[in-house]
Short mmCIF file of C-alpha atoms and ligand atoms in Angstrom, two decimals:
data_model
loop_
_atom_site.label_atom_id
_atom_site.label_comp_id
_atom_site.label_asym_id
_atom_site.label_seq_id
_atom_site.Cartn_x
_atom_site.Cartn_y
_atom_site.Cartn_z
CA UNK A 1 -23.68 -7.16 6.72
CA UNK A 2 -20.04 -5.20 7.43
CA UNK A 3 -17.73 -6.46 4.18
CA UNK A 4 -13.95 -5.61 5.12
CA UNK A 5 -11.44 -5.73 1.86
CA UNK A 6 -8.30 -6.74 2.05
CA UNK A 7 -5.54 -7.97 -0.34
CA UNK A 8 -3.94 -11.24 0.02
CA UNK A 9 -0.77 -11.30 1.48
CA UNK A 10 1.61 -8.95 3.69
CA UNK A 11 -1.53 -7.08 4.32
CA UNK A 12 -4.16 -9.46 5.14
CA UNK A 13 -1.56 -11.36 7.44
CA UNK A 14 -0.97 -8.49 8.96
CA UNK A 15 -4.54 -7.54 9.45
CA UNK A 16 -5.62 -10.62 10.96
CA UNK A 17 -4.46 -9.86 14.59
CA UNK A 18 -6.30 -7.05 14.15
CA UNK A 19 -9.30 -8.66 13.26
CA UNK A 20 -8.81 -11.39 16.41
CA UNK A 21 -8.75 -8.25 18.88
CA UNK A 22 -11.96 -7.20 17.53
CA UNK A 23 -13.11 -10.68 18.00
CA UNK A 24 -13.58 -11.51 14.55
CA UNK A 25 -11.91 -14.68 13.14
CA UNK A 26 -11.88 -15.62 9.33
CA UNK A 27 -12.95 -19.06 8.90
CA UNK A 28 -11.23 -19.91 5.47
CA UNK A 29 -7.14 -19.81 4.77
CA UNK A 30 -7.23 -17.59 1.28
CA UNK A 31 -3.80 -19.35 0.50
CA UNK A 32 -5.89 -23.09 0.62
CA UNK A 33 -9.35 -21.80 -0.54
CA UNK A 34 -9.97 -20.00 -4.29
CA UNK A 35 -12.79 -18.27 -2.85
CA UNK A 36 -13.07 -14.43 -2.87
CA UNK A 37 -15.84 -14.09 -0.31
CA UNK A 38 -14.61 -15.42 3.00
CA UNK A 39 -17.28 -15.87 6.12
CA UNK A 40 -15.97 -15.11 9.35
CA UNK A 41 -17.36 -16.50 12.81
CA UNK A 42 -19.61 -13.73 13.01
CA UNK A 43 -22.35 -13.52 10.25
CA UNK A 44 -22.20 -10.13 10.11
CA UNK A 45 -18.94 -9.69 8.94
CA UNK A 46 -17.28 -10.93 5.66
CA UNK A 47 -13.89 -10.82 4.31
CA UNK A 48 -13.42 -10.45 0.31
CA UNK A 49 -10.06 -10.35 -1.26
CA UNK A 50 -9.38 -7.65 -4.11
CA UNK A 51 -6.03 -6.44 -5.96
CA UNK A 52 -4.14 -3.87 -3.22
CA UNK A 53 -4.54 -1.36 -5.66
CA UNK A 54 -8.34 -1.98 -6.10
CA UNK A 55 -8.87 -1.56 -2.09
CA UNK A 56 -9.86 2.24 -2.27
CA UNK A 57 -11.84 1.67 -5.60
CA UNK A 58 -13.93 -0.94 -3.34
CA UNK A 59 -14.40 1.26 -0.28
CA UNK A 60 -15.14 4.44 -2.59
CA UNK A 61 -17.84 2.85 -4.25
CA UNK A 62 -19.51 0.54 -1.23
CA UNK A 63 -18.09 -2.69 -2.61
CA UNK A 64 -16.88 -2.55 0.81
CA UNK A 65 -17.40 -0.98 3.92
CA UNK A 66 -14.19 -1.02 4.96
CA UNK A 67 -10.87 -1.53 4.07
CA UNK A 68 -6.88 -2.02 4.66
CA UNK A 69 -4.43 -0.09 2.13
CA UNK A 70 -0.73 1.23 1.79
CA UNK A 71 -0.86 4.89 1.95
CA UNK A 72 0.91 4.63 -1.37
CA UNK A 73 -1.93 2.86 -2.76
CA UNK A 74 -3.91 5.46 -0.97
CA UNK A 75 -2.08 8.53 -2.21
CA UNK A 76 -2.15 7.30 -5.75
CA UNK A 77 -5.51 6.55 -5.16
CA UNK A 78 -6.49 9.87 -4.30
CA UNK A 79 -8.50 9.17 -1.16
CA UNK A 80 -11.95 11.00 -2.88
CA UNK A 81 -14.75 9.36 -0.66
CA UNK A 82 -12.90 7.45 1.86
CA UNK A 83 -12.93 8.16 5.87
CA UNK A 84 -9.34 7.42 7.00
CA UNK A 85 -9.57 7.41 10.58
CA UNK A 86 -6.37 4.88 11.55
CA UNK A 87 -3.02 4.46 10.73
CA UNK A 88 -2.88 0.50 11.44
CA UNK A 89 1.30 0.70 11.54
CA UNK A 90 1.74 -2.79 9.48
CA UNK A 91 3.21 -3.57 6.85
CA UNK A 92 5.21 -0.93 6.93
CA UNK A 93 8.19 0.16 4.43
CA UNK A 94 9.47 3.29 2.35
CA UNK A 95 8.72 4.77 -1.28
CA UNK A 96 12.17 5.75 -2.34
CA UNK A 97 14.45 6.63 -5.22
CA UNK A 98 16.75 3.73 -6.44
CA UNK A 99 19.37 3.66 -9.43
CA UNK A 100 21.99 1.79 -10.87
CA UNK A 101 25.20 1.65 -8.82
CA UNK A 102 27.06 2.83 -11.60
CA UNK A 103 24.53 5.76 -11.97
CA UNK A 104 25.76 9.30 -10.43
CA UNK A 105 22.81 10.71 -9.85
CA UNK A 106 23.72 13.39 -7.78
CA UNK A 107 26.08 14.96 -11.02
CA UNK A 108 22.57 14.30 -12.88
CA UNK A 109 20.64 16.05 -10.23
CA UNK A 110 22.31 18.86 -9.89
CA UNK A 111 23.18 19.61 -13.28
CA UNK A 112 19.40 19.81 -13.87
CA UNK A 113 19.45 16.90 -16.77
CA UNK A 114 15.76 15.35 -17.65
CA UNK A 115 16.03 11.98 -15.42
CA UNK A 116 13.96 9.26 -17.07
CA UNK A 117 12.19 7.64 -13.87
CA UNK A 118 10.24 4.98 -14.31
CA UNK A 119 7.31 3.71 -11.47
CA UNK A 120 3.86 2.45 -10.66
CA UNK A 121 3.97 5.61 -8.00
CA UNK A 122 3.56 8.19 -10.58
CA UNK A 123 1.92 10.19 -8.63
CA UNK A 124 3.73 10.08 -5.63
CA UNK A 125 7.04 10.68 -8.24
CA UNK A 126 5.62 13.60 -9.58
CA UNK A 127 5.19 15.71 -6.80
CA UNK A 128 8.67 14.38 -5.27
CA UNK A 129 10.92 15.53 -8.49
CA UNK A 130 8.61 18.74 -8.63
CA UNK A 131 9.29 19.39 -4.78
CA UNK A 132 13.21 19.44 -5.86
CA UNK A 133 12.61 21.13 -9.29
CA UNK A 134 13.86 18.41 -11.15
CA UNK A 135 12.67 17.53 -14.47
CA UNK A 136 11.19 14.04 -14.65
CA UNK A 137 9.86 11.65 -17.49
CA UNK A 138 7.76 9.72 -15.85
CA UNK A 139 7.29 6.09 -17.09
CA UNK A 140 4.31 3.86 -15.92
CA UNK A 141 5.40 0.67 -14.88
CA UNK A 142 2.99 -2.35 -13.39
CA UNK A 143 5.85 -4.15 -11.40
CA UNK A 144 9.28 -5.71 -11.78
CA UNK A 145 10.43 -1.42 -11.59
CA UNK A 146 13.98 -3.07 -10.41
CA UNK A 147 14.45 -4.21 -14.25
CA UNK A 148 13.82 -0.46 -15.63
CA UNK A 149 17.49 0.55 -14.87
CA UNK A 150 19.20 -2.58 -15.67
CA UNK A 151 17.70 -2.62 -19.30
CA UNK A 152 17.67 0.78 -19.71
CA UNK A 153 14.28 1.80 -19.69
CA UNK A 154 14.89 4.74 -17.31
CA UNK A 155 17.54 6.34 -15.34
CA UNK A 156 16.19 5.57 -11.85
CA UNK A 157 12.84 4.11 -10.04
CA UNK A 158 10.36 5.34 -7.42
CA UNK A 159 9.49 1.90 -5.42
CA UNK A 160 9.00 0.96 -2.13
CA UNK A 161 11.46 -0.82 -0.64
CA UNK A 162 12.01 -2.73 3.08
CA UNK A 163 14.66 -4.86 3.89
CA UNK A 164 16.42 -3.42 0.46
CA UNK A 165 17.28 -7.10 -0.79
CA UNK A 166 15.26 -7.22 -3.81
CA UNK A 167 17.52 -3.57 -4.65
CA UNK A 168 20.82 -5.53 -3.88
CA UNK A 169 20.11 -8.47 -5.72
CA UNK A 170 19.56 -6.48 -8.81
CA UNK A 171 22.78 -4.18 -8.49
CA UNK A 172 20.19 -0.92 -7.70
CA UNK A 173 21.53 1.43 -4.61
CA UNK A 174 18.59 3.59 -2.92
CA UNK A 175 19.88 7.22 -3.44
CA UNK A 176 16.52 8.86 -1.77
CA UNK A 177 13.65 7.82 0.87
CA UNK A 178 10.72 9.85 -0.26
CA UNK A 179 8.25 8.87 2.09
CA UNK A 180 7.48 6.18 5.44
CA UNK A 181 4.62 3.90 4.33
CA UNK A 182 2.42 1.99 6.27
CA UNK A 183 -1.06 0.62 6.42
CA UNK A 184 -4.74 2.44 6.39
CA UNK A 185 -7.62 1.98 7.96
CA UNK A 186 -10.21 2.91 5.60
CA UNK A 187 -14.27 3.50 5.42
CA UNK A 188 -16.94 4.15 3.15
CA UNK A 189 -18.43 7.76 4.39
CA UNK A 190 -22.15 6.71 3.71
CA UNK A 191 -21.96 3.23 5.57
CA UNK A 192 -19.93 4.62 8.48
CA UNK A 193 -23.46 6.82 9.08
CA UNK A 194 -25.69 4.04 7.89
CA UNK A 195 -23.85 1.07 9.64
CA UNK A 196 -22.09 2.88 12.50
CA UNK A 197 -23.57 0.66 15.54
CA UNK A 198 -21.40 -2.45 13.42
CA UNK A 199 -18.75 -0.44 12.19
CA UNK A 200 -17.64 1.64 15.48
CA UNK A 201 -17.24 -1.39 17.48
CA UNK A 202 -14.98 -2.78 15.03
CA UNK A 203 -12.98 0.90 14.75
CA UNK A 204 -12.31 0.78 18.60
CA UNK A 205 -10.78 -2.59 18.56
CA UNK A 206 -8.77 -2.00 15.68
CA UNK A 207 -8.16 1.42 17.95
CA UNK A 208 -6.67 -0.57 20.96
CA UNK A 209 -5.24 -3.05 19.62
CA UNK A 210 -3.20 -0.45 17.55
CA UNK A 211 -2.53 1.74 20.60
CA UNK A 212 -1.41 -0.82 22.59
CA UNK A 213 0.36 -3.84 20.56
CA UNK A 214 0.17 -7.29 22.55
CA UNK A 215 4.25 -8.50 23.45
CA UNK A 216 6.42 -9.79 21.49
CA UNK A 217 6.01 -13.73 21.36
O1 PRT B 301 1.97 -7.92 -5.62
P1 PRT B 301 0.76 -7.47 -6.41
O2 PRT B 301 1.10 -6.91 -7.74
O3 PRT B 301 -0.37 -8.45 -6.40
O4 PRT B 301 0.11 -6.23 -5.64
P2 PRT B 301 0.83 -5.18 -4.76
O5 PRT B 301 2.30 -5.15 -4.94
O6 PRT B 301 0.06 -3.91 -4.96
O7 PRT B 301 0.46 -5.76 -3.33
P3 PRT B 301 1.39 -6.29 -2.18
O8 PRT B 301 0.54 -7.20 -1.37
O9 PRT B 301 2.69 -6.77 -2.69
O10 PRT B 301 1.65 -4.96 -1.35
C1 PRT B 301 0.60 -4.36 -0.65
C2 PRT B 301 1.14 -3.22 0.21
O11 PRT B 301 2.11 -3.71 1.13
C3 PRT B 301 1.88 -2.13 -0.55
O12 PRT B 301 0.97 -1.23 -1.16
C4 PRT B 301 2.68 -1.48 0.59
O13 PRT B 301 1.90 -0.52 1.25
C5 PRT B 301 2.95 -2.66 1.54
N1 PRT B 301 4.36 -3.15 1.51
C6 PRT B 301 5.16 -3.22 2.61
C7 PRT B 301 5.08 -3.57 0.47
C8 PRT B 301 6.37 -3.89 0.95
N2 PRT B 301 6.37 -3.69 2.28
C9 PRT B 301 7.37 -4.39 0.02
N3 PRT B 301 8.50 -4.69 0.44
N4 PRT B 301 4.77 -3.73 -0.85
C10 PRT B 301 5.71 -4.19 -1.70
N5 PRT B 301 7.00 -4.50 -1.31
C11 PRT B 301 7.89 -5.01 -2.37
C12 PRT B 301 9.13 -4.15 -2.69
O14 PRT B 301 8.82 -3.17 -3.65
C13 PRT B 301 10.10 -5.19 -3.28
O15 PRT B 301 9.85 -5.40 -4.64
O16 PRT B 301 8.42 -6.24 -1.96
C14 PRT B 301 9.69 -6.47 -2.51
C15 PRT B 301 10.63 -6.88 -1.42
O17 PRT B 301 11.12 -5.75 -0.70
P4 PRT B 301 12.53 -5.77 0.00
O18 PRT B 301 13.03 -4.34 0.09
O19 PRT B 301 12.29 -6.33 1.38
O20 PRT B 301 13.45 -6.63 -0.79
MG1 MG B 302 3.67 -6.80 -4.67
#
């Protein structure tokens, strides 16, 4: 048996083309169904839905065999254990630096004040503000990050951002793009040597169908 984990969502909407190149079709709609296991129309292959953030966890540990993630899930993550062998390009967007509009943060930059930043990307934050030899206080945050500046919690956020609406609808402006995110293939080390006749098959669909994206509808 191959389990794939995926979180519900951009990423396992995104993922499902992927899945239908590699001729594997999931026979229950997450959004209808409470179930966490899902069969697809080939018994050897199951689908079961975990937090984003708990992807890696599963793959690490062989909850899973394989797995979709954010590289900034990933890079928080820390990778230990995991094969990454694709970069799936979906559900793409951008880890940046966002503040209040009424916020100079380039005076506060370069003036070398302490910035109070608060984010769930600590990690990716750290090494950022450390890059640029700025001091940081980094705050841990679980979501809603956009309500940090507004309430004064912190200065400025690390979040990810895509079309930037959810930043203009709370008065933030994006003042740096740390990093381009997208999507991960990846695989548990021991079952890609264990399972490899299942798995590979599955890797070079996901391959072509990455290489060479059907047209646009
Ligand atoms: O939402 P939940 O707390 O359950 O978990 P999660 O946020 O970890 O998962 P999910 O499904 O929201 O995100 C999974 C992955 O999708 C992330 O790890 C990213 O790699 C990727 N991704 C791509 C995004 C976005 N685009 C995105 N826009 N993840 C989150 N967002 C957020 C953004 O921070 C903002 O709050 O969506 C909101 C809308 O963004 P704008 O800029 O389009 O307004
Ligand atoms: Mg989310």
């Amino acid at each position: 048996m191959i389990t794939l984990a995926l979180s519900k969502g951009r990423i396992y909407d995104e993922t499902l083309p992927l899945l239908a190149a590699a001729g594997i079709e999931v026979l229950e709609d997450p959004e209808k169904s409470r179930k966490l296991i899902l069969p697809t129309n080939q018994p050897g292959v199951r689908v079961v839905l975990v937090r984003a953030t708990d992807v890696p966890t599963y793959v690490e540990y062989g909850g899973a065999d394989l797995g979709v993630t954010g590289k900034d899930t990933l890079i928080e993550h820390g990778g230990q254990g995991l094969y990454q062998p694709l970069d799936l390009n979906i559900a793409r967007c951008r880890v940046s630096v966002a503040v209040r509009a009424d916020f100079d943060y380039a005076t506060a930059v370069r003036q070398g004040s302490r910035l109070r930043v608060a984010t769930k990307y600590t990690a990716i934050a750290r090494d950022f503000f450390a890059g640029k030899g700025v001091h940081v206080d980094l705050i841990k945050l679980y979501g809603s990050m956009e309500l940090a500046p507004l309430t004064g919690l912190a200065d400025a956020i690390v979040d990810l951002v895509s079309t930037g609406n959810t930043l203009k609808a709370n008065q933030l402006v994006e003042v740096e793009r740390i990093m381009d995110i997208s999507s991960r293939l990846v695989v548990n080390q021991a079952a890609l040597k264990l399972k490899q006749r299942a798995i590979q098959p599955i890797l070079d669909a996901f391959t072509n169908a990455v290489s060479s994206p059907a047209s646009p509808s």
